[in-house]
Short mmCIF file of C-alpha atoms in Angstrom, two decimals:
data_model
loop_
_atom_site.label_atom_id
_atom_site.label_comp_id
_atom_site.label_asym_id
_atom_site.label_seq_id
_atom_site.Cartn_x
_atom_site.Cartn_y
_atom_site.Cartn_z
CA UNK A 246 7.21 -2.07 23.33
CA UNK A 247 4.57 -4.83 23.91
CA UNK A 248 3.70 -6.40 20.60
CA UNK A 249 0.69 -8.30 19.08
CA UNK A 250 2.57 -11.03 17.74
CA UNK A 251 4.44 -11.24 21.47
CA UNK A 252 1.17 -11.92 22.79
CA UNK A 253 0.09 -14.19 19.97
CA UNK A 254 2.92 -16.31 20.80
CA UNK A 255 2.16 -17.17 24.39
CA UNK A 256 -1.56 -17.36 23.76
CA UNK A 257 -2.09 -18.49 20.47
CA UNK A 258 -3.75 -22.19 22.50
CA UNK A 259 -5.75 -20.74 24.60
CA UNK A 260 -7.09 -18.25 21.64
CA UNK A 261 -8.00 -21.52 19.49
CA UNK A 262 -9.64 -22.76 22.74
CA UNK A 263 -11.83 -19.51 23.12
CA UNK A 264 -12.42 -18.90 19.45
CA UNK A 265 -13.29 -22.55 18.33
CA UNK A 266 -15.15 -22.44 15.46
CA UNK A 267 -15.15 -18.76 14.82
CA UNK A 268 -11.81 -18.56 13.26
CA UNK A 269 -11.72 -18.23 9.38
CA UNK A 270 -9.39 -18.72 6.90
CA UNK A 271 -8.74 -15.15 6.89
CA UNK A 272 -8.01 -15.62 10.64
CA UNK A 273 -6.05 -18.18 10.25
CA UNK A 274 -3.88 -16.40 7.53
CA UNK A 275 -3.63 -13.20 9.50
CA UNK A 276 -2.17 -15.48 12.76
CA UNK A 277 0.28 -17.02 10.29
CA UNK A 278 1.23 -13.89 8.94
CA UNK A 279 1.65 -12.03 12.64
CA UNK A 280 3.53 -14.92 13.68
CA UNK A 281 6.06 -15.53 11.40
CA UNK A 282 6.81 -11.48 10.45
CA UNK A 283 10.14 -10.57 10.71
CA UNK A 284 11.36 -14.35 11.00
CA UNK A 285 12.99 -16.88 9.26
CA UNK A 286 9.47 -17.88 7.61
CA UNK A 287 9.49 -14.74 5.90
CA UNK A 288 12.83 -15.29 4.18
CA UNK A 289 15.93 -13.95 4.72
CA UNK A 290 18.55 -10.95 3.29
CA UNK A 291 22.07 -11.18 4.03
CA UNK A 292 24.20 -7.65 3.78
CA UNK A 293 28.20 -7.47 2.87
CA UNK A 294 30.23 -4.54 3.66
CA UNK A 295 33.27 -4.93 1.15
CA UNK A 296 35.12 -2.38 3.43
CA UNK A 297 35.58 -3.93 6.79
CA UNK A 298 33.87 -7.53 5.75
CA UNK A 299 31.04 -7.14 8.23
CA UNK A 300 27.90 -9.18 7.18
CA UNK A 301 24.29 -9.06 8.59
CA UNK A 302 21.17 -10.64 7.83
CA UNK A 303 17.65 -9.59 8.15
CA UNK A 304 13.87 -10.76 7.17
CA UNK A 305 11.31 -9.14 5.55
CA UNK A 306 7.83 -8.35 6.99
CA UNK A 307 5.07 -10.44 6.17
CA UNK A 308 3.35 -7.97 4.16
CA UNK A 309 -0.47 -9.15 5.77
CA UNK A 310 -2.63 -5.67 5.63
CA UNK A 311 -4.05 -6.42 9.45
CA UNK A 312 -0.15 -6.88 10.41
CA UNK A 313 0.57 -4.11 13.29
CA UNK A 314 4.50 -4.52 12.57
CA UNK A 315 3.92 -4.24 9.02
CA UNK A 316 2.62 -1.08 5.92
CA UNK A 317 4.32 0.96 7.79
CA UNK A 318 4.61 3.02 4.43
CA UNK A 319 1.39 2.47 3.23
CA UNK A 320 -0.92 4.86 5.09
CA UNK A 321 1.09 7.86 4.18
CA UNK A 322 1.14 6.48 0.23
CA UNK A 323 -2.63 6.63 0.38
CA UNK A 324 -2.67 9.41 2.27
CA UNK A 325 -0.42 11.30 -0.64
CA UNK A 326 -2.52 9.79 -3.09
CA UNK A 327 -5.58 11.30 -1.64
CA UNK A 328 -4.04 15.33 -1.09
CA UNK A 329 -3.26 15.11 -4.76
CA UNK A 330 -7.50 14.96 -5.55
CA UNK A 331 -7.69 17.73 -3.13
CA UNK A 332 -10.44 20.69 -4.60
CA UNK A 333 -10.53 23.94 -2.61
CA UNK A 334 -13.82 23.44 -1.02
CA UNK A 335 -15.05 22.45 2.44
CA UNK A 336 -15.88 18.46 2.76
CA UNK A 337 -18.08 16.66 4.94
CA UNK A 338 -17.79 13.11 6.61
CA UNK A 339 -20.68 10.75 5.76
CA UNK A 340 -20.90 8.10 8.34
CA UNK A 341 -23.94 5.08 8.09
CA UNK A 342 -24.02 2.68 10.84
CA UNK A 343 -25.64 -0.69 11.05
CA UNK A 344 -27.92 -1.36 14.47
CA UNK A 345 -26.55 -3.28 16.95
CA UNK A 346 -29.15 -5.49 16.02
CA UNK A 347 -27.82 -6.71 12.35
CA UNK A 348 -24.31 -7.40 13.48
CA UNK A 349 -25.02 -10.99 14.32
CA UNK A 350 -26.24 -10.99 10.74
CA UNK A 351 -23.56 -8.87 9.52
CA UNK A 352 -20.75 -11.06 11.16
CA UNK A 353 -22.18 -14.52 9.55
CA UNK A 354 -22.88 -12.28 6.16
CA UNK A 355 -19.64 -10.20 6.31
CA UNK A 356 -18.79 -9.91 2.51
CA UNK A 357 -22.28 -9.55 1.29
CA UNK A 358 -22.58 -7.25 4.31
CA UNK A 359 -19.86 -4.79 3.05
CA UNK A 360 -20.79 -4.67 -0.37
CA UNK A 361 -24.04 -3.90 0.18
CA UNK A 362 -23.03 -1.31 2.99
CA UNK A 363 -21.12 0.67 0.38
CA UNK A 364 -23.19 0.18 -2.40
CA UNK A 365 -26.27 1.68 -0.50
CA UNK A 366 -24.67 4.13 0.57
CA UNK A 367 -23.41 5.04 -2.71
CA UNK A 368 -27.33 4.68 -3.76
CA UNK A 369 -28.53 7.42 -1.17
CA UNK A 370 -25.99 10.05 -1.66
CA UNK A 371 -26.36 10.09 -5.20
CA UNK A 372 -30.12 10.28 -4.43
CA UNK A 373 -29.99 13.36 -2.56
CA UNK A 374 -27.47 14.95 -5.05
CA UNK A 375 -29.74 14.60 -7.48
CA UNK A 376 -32.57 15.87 -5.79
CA UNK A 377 -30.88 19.17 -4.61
CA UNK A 378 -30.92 21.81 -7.16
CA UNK A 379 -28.04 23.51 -5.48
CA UNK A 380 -25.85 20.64 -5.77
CA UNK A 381 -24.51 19.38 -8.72
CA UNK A 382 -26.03 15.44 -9.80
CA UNK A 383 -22.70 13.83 -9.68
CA UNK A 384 -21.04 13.91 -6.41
CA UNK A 385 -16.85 12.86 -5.60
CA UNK A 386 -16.64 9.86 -2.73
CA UNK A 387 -14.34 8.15 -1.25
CA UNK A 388 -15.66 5.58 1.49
CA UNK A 389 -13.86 3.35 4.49
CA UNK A 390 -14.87 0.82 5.69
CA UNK A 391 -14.99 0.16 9.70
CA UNK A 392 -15.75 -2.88 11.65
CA UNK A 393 -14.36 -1.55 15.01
CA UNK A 394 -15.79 0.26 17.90
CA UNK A 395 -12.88 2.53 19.63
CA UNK A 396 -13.27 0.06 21.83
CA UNK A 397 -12.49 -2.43 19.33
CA UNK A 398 -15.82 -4.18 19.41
CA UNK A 399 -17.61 -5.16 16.12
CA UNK A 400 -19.13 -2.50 15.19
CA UNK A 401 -19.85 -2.27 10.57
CA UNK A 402 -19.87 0.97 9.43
CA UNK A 403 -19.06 2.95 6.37
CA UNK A 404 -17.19 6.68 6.31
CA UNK A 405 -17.58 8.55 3.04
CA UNK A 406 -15.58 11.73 2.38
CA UNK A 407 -17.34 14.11 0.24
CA UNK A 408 -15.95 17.49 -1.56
CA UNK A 409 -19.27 19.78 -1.18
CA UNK A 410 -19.60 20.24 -4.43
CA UNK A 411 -21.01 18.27 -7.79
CA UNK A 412 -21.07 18.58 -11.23
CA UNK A 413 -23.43 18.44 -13.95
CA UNK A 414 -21.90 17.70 -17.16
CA UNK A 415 -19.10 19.97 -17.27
CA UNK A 416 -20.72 22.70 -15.23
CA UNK A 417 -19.20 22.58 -11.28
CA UNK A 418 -21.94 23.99 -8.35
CA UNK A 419 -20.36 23.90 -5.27
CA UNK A 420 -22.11 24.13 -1.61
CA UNK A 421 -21.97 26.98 0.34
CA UNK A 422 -21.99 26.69 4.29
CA UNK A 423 -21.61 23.94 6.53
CA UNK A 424 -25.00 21.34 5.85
CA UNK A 425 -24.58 19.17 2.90
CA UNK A 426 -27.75 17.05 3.94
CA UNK A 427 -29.72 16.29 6.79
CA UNK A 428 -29.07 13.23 8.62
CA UNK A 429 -32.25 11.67 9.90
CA UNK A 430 -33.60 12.06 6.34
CA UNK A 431 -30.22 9.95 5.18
CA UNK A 432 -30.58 7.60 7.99
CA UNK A 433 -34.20 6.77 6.84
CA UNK A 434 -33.40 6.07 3.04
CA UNK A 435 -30.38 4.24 4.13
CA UNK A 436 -32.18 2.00 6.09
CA UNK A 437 -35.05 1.07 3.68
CA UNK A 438 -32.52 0.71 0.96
CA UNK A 439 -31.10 -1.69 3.23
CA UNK A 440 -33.41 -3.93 3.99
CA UNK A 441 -34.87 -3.93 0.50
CA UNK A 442 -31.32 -5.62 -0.64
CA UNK A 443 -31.88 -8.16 2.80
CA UNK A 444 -35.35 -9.44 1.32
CA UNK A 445 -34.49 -8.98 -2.32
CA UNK A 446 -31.40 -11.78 -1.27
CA UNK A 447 -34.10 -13.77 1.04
CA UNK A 448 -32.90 -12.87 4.15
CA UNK A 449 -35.10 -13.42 7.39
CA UNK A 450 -35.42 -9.92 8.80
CA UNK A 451 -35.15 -9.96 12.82
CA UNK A 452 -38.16 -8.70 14.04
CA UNK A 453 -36.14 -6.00 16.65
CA UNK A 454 -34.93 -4.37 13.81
CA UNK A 455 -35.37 -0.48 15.15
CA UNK A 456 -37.26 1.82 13.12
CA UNK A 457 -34.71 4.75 13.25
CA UNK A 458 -31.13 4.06 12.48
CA UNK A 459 -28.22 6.07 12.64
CA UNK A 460 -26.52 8.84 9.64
CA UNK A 461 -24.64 11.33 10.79
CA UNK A 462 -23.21 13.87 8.01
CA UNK A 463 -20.80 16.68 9.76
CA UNK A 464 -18.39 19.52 7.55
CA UNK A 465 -15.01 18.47 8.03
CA UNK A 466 -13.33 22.08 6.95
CA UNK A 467 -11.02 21.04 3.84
CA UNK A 468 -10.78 17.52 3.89
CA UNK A 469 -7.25 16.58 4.83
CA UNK A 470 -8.22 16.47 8.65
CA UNK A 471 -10.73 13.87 7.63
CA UNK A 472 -8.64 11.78 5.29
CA UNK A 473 -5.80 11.59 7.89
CA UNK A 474 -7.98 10.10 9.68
CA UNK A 475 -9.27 7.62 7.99
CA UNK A 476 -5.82 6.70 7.02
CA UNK A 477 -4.94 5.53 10.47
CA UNK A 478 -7.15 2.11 10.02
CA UNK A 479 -6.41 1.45 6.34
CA UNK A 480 -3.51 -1.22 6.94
CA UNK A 481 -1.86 -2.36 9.88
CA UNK A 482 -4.95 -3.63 11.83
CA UNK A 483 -7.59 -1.71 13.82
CA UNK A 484 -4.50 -1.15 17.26
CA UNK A 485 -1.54 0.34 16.83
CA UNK A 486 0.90 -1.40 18.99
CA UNK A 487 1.94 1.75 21.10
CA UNK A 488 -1.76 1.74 22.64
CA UNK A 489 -1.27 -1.56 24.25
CA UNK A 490 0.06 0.25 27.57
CA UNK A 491 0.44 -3.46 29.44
CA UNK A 492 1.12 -7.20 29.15
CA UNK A 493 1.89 -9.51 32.35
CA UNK A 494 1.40 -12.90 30.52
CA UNK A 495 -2.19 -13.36 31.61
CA UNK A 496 -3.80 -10.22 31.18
CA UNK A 497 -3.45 -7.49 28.21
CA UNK A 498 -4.16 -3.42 29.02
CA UNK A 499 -4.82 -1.27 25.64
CA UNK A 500 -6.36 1.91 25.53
CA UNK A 501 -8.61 4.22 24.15
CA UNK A 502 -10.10 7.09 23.14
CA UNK A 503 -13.48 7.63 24.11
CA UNK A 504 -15.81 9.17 21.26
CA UNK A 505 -18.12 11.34 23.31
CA UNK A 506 -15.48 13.03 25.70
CA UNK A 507 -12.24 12.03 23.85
CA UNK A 508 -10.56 11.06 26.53
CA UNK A 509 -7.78 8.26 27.03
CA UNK A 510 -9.43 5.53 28.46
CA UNK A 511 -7.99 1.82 29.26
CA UNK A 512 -9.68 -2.06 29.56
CA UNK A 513 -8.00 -4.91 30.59
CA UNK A 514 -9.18 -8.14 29.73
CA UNK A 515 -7.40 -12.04 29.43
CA UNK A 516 -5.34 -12.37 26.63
CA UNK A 517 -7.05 -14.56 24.47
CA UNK A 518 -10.31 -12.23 24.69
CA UNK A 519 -8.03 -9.69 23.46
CA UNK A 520 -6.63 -11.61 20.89
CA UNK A 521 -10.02 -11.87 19.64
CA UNK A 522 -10.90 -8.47 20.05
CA UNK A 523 -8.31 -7.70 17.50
CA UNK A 524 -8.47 -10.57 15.18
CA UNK A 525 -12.38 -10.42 14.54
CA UNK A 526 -11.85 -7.30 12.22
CA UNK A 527 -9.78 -9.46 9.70
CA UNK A 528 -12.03 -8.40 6.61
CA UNK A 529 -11.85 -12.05 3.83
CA UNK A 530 -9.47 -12.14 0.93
CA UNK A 531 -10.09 -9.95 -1.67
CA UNK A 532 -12.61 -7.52 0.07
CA UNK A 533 -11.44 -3.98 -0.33
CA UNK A 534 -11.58 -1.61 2.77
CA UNK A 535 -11.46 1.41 0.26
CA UNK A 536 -13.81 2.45 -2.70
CA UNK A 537 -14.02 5.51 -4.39
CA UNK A 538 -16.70 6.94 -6.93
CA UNK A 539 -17.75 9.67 -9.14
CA UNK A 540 -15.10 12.11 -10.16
CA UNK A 541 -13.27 11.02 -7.70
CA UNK A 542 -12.93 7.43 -9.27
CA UNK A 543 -9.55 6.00 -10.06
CA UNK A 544 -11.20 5.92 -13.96
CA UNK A 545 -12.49 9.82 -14.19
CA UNK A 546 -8.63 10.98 -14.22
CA UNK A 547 -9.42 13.28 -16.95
CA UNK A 548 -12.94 14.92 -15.35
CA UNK A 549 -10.82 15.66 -12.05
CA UNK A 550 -7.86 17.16 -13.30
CA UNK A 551 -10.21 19.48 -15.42
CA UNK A 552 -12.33 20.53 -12.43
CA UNK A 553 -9.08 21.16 -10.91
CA UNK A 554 -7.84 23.36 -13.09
CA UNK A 555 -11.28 25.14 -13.27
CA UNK A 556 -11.02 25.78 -9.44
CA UNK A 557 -7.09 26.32 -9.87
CA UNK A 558 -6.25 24.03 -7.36
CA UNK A 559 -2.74 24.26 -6.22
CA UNK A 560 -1.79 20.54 -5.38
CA UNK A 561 0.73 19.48 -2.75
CA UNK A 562 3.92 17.90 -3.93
CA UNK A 563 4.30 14.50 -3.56
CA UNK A 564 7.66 13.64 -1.76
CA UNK A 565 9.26 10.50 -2.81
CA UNK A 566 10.94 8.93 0.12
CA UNK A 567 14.48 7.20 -1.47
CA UNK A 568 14.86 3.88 -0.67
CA UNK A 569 16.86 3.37 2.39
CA UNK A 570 20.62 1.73 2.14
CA UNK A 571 21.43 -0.30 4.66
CA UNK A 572 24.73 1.51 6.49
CA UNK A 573 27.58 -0.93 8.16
CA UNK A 574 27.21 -0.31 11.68
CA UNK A 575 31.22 -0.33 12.30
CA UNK A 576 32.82 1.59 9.18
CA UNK A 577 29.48 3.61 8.05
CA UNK A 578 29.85 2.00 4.60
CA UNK A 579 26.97 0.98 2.17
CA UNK A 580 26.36 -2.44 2.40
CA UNK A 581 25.47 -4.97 -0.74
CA UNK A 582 23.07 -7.71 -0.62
CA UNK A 583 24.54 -11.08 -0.64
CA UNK A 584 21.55 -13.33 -0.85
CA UNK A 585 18.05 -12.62 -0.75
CA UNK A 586 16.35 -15.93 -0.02
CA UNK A 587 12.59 -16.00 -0.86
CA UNK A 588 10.02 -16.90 1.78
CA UNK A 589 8.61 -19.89 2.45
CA UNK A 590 5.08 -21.24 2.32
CA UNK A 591 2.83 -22.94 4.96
CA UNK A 592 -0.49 -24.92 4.77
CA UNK A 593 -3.67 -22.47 5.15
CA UNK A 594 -6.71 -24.40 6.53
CA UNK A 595 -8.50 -23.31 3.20
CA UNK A 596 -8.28 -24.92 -0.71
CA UNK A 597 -6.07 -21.99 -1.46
CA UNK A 598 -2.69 -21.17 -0.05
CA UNK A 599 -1.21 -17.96 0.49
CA UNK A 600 2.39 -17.10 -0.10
CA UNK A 601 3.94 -14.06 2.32
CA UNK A 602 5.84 -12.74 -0.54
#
């Protein structure tokens, strides 16, 4: 299999060349990161087998969320974590978009971009929720953040799951058929929300700012469908590594799927554009991809597992995967760890450094 940090390798000059200036220190932490996984850099774990005397060593991934080699665990955690706040009603996917003409702005603004992203969105659902008499005033979110096209271009938008239902104090109203809330009207408060938080911050609006932006809100059936796949772009960077099809040391294949007839498409473009393509959707330190509010908070424990039992929910068991023992590859023996040798660190082109452990 062709791999990202492979391709990294040969190209990683001719990516500093392309990029210039437009690498971060997030970039520059996720190249590290790629780079050194699964090497020496990383650290090192040495296995005995006290029955035949065999000894192998190994080292640790580097742990960075937009690794490809890395989490491999991670999505299904969430993903298990998510099933267990399950309700027995259908959900809808939520999706605001930014125009293509704010992602200039949104690129050079990317933190204050996302936060406001989720935080308006939050804003206008809770809006509508409460002006629905049908629909209980506190809704259950959980919203993901994108930056990525499926053709990996930058592309800022926000999913939100939500159960269609809400409550109102105690009291649960659920929503019956398949419309939670009409899109164009969403896509219209989202976007003067918006751009009341650009001018508000003193922001220069550009003047080809559309008047009609994009909110689509579609029933999902019972929510797992849609929380799979979200799942897929939580850790591990926006490609999986089995979709890049071909690599002959100049140019890189990937592919696809296209999002109006989802169909397996491929591009091909030089390697350090592709680099690129990839590393652009490095979010900064500290800015989380996932956020979840209302009852379906991490802090309203108590209010879910009550509305839960209300609807008498019948949760999914969460199965606990045992940690794996490494097996001697000659007698079939457990093997012990010898030495575990911690990783090392490297300079970061930022004030801070950042340790792989």
């Amino acid at each position: 299999m062709i791999t990202l940090a492979q391709i990294l390798r040969d190209h990683e000059a001719s990516l500093q060349q392309f990029v210039g200036a437009r690498l971060r220190p997030e970039h520059h932490a996720a190249l590290q990161s790629i780079l050194a996984c699964h090497t020496p850099a990383c650290g090192e774990v040495r296995y005995h087998c006290r029955a035949c005397q065999q000894v192998q060593q190994a080292y640790p991934s580097c742990g960075h969320r937009s690794c490809p080699a890395c989490q491999h665990g991670t999505n299904r955690q969430w993903l298990d974590r998510q099933r267990q706040k399950l309700l027995p009603v259908d959900y809808f996917l939520v999706t605001f978009t930014l125009p293509a003409q704010l992602r200039g702005f949104a690129w050079h603004h990317l933190r204050w971009t996302c936060h406001t992203l989720f935080q308006v969105a939050r804003e206008v659902l809770a809006q509508f929720a409460r002006n629905d008499t049908r629909l209980g005033s506190q809704l259950g979110l959980v919203g993901v953040l994108h930056t990525h096209s499926r053709r990996l271009a930058f592309h800022p938008h926000v999913h939100i799951v939500v159960p269609g239902g809400g409550l109102t104090g105690h009291h649960w109203h659920a929503r019956a058929g398949r419309y939670l809330f009409n899109g164009r009207a969403l896509a219209t408060v989202f976007r003067a929300k918006f751009l009341t938080r650009m001018r508000e911050q003193g922001f220069t609006l550009p003047e080809s700012i559309p008047g009609h932006w994009v909110a689509q809100c579609e029933q999902v059936g019972r929510g797992d469908q849609a929380l799979t796949y979200l799942a897929r772009y939580l850790y591990r960077g926006v490609l999986r590594e089995q979709n890049i099809v071909d690599y002959d040391g100049e140019q890189v294949t990937f592919r696809y799927q296209d999002s109006q007839t989802r169909r397996w498409q491929t591009l091909t473009e030089p390697a350090s554009r592709f680099l690129w393509r990839v590393l652009q959707h490095v979010l900064p330190k500290g800015l989380r991809r996932v956020r979840e509010y209302g009852f379906l908070h991490g802090g309203a424990r108590k209010t879910l597992h009550r509305l839960q039992l209300r609807l008498q929910v019948a949760l999914p068991g969460i199965v606990t995967q045992p940690r794996k023992q490494r097996v001697c590859p000659c007698c079939g023996e457990p093997m012990g760890i010898t030495l575990w040798r911690r990783p090392c660190r490297w300079p970061v082109p930022t004030t801070r450094r950042r340790c792989l452990a």
